[in-house]
Coordinates of C-alpha atoms and ligand atoms in Angstrom, one line a residue:
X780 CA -18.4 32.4 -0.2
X781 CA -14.7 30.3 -0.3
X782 CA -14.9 27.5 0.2
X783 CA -11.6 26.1 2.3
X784 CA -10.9 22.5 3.4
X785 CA -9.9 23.1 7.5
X786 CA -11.5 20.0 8.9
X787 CA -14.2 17.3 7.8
X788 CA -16.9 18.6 10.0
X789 CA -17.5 21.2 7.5
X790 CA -18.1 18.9 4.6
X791 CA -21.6 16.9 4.0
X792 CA -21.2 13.1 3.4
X793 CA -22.4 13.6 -0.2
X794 CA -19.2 16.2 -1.1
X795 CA -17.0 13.6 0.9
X796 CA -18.4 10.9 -1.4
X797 CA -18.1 13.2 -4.5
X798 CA -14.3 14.1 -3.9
X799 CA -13.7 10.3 -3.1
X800 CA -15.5 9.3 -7.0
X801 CA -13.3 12.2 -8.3
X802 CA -9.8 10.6 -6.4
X803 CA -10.9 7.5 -7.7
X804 CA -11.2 8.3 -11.1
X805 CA -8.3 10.5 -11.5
X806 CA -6.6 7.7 -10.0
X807 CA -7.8 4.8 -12.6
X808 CA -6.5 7.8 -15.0
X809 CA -3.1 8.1 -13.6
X810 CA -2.4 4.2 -13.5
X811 CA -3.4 4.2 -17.6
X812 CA -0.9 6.9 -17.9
X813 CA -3.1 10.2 -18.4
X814 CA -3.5 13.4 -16.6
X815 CA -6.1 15.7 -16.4
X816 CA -4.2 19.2 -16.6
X817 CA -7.6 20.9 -15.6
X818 CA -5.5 23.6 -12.8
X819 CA -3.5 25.1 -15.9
X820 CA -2.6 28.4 -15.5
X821 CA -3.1 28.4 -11.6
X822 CA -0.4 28.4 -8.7
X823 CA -0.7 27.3 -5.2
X824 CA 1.3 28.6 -2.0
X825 CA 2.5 26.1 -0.1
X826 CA 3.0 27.2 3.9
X827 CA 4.6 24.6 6.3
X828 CA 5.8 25.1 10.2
X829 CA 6.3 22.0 10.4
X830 CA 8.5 18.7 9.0
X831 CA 6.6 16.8 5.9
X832 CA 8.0 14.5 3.7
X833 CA 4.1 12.9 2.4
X834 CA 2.1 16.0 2.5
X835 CA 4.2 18.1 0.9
X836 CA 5.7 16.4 -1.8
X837 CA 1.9 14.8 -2.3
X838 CA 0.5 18.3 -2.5
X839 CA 3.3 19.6 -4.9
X840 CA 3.0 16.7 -7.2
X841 CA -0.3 16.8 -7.3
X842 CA -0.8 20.1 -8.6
X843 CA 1.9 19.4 -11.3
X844 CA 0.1 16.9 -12.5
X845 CA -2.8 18.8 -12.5
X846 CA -1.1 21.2 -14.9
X847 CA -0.7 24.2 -12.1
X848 CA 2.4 25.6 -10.4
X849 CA 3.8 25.4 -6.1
X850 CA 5.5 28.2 -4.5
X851 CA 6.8 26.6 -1.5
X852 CA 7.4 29.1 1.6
X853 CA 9.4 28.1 4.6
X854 CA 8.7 30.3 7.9
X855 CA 12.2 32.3 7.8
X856 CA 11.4 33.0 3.9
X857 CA 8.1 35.2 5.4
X858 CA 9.8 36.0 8.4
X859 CA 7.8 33.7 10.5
X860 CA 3.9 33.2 10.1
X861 CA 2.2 36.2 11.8
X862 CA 5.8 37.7 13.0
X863 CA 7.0 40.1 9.9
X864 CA 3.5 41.3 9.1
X865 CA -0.1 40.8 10.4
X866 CA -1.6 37.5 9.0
X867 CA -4.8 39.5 7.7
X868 CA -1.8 41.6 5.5
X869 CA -0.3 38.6 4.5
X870 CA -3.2 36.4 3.0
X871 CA -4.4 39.7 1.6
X872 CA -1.3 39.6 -0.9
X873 CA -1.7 36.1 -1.5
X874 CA -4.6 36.7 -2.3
X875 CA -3.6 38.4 -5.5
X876 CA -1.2 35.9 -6.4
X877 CA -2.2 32.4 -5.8
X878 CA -5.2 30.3 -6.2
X879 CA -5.0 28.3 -2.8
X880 CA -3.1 28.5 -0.3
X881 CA -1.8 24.9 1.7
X882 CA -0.8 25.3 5.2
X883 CA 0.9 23.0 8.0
X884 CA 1.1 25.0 11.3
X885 CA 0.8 24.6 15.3
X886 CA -2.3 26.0 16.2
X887 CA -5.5 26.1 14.3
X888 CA -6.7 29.5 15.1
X889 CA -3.8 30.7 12.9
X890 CA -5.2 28.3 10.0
X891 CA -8.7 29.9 10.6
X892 CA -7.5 33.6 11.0
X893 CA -5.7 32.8 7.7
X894 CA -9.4 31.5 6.5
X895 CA -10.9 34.7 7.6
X896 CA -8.8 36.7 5.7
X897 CA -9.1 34.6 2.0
X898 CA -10.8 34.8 -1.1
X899 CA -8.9 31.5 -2.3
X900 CA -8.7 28.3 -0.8
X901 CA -7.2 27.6 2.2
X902 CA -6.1 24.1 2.8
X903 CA -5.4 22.2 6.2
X904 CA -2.2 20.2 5.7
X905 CA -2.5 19.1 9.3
X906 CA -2.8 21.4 12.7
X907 CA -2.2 20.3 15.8
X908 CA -6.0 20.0 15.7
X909 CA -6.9 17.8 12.7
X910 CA -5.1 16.4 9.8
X911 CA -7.8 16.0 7.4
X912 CA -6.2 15.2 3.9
X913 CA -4.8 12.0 5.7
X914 CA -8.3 10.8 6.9
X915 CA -9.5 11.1 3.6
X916 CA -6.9 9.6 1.9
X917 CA -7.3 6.6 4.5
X918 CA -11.3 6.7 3.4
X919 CA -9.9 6.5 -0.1
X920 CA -7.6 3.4 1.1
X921 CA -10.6 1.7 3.0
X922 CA -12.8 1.6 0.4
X923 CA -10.6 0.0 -1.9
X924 CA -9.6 -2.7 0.2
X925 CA -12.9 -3.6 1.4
X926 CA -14.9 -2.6 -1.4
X927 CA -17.1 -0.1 1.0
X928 CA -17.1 2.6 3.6
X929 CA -20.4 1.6 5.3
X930 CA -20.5 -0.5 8.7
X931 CA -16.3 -1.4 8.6
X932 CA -15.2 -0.9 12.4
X933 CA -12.1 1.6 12.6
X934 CA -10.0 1.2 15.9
X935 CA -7.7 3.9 16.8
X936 CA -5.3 3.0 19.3
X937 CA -3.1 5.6 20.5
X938 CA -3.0 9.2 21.5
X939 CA -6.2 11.5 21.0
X940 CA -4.4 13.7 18.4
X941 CA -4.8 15.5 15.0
X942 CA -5.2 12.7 13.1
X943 CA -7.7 10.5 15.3
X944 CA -10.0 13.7 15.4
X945 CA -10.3 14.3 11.5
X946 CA -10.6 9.7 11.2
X947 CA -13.4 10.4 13.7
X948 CA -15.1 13.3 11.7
X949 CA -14.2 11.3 8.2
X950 CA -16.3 7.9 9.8
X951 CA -19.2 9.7 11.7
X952 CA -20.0 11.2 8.2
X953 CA -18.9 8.2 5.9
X954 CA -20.9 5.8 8.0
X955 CA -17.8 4.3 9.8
X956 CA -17.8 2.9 13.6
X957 CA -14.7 4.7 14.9
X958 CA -13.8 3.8 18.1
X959 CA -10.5 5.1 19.5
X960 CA -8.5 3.0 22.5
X961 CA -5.9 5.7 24.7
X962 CA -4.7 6.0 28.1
X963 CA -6.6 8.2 30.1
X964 CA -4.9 11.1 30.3
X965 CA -4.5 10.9 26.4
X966 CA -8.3 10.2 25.8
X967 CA -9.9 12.9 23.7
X968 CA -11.1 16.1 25.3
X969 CA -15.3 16.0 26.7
X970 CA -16.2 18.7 24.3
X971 CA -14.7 16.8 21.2
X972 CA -16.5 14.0 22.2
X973 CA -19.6 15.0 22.7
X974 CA -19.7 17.2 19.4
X975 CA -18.5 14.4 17.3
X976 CA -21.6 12.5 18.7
X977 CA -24.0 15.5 17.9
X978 CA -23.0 14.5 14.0
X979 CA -26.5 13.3 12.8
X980 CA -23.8 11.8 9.8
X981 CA -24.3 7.5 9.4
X982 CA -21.2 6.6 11.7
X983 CA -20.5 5.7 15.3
X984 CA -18.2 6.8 17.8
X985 CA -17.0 4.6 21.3
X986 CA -14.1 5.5 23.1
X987 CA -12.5 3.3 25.5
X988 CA -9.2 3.1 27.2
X989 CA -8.5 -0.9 26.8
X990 CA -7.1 -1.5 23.4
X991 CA -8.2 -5.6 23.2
X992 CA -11.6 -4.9 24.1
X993 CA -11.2 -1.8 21.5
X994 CA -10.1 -4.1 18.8
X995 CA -12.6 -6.9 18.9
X996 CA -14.3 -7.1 15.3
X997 CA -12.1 -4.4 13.9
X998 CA -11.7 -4.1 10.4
X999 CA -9.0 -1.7 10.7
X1000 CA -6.5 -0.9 13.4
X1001 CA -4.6 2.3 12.9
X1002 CA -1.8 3.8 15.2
X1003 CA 0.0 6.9 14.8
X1004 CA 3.1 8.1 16.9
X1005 CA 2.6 8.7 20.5
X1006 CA 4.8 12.1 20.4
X1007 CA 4.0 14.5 17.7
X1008 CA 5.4 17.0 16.3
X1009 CA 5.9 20.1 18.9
X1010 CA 5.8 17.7 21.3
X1011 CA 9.4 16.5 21.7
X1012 CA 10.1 17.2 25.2
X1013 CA 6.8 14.8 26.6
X1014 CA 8.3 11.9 24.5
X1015 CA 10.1 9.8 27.5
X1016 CA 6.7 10.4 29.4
X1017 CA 4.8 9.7 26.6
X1018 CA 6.6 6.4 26.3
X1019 CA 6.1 5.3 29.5
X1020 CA 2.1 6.2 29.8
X1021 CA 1.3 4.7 26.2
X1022 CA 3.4 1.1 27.3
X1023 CA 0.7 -1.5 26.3
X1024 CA -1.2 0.8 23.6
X1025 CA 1.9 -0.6 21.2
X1026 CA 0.1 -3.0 17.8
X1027 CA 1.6 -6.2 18.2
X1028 CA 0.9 -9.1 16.1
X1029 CA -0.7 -10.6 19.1
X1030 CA -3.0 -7.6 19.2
X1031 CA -4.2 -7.6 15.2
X1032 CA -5.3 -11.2 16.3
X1033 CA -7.3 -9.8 18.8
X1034 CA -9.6 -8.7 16.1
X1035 CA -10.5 -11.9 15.2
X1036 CA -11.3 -10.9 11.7
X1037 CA -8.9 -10.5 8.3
X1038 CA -8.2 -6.7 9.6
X1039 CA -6.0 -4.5 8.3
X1040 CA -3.0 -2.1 9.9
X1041 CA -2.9 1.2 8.9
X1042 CA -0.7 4.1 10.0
X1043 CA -0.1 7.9 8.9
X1044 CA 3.2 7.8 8.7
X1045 CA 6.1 8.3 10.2
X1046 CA 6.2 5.6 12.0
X1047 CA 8.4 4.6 15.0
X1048 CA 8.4 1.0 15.1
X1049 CA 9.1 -0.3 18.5
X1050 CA 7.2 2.1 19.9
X1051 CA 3.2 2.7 18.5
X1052 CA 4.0 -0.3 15.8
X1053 CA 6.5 -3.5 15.6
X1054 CA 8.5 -3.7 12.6
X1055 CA 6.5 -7.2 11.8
X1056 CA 3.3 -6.1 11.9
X1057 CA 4.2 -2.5 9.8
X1058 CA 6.0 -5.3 7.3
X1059 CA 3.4 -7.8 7.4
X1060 CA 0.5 -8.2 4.4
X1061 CA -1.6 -7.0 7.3
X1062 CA -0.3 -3.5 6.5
X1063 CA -1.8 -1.1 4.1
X1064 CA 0.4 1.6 5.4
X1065 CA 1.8 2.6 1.7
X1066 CA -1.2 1.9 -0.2
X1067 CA -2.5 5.5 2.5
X1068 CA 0.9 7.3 1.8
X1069 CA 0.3 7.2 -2.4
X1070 CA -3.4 7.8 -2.1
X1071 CA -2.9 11.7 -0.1
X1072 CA -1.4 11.9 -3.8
X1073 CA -4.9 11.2 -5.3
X1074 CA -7.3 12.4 -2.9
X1075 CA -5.8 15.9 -2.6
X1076 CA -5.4 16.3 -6.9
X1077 CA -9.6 15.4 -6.4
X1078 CA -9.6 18.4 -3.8
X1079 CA -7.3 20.9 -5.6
X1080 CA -9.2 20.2 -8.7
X1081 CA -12.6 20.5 -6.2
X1082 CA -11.6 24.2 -4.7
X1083 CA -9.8 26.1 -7.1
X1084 CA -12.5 25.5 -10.3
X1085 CA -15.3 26.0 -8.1
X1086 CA -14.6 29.1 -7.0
Ligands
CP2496 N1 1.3 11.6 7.1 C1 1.9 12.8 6.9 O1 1.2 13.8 7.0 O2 3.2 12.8 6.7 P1 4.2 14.0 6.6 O3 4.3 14.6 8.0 O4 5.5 13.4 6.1 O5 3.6 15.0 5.6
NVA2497 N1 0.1 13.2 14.9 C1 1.3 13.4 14.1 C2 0.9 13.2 12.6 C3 2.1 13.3 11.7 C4 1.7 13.1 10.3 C5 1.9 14.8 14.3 O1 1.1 15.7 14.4 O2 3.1 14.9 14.4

């Protein structure tokens, strides 16, 4: 069967642990000045709906490095995902060309119809459902900076969104508390919630709604935007329901530990994140952005010689 990379869930902690080794090394590999041109000879199609200035140019790098080739496809150059032809027609011509396919698209029933339809690898380069390249890349980050995955506290505060579900997925199985801090109204859905805590994985999950009870003993206090993308026309609301879920320097204190800030990227400081606290050495923010470089070479390298 192929194997794809849609969201964490489907991965046991031991692969996760085995992809982070692999990032590591071909990371220590990189910094000496070597590459491992292992995906020579191979080509990856690169499908994105969406804006990306990280994922993308990570992705394409990546597999450069990696010895292999990009053909990058912008929605008007197929005439729209699923508008000129059938997606079942579609991925079964890529099929014969590629060997993975990476896509960034609205819904994630179009990422899994794709799935359905594949006998390469079909990579999630963030849904509106998960994003789960980042979370791993922010595993990878974690580690470093502390050394280990086990026990650190992750705290979420923000909107209950693609990227806090794959974090969640990432710490339930990396033995991670995650605990994620949102309004109400932007709280993650029931049946999330209570699946996440079905994981028989090593990590925890809380959610509350009051950020400086969230953050106590936090390790790590991550924010992404409150409006993202396909979501343009709720930002003023969103603005006004999310005042007092910004991180502040007042609110890192609140941890009472020697946390860190990390955030996705982009970042809209004033809003989810002050400009000090994004530019403080609290922030770990770019030390995330180059590792999606290094986590998704270990997971191209991963997919396409394994299947
Ligand atoms: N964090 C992230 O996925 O960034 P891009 O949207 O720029 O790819
Ligand atoms: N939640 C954000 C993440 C951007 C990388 C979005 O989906 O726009």
């Amino acid at each position: 069967m192929t194997r794809h990379f849609l969201e964490i869930e489907h991965y046991s902690p031991d692969e996760l642990h085995a992809l982070l080794i692999q990032a590591a090394c071909l990371k220590r590999l990189y910094l000496e000045g070597g590459l491992d041109p292992c995906l020579k000879g191979k080509t990856m199609a690169v499908l994105f709906e969406k804006p990306s200035l990280r994922t993308r140019i990570s992705f394409e790098v990546g597999m450069a490095q990696l010895g292999g080739a990009t053909v990058y496809l912008r929605p008007e150059d197929m005439g729209g995902l699923g508008q000129r032809e059938p997606i079942r027609d579609l991925m079964r011509v890529l099929n014969g060309y590629v060997n993975a396919v990476v896509v960034r698209t609205f819904g994630h029933e179009l990422l899994l119809e794709l799935a359905h339809h594949a006998r390469i690898p079909v990579i999630n380069a963030l849904t509106d459902l998960a994003h789960p390249c980042q979370a791993m890349a922010d595993m990878l980050t974690i580690q470093e900076h502390f050394g280990e995955l086990a026990g650190r506290k992750v705290v979420f505060v923000g909107d209950g969104n693609n990227v806090a579900r794959s974090l969640a997925w990432a710490c339930m199985k990396l033995g991670l508390h995650f605990v994620i801090a949102s309004p109400e109204a932007y709280a993650l859905p029931e049946d999330f919630v209570s699946h996440v805590q079905e994981e028989t994985g090593p990590g925890r999950f809380s959610a509350l709604q009051d950020p400086w009870e969230a953050v106590r003993e936090a390790d790590v206090v991550y924010s992404d935007t409150w409006t993202s993308m396909g979501q343009e026309k709720e930002k003023e609301q969103r603005i006004r329901d999310f005042a007092g879920y910004q991180i502040t320097r007042d609110l890192m204190a609140a941890t009472g530990k020697k946390s860190v800030v990390m955030h996705c990227l982009p970042a809209y400081r004033g809003l989810e994140i002050t400009d000090e606290v994004i530019e403080s050495p609290q922030s770990i923010v770019f030390a995330q952005a180059e590792n999606r470089l290094h986590f998704q070479r270990a997971l191209l390298k991963y997919l396409i010689l394994t299947q």
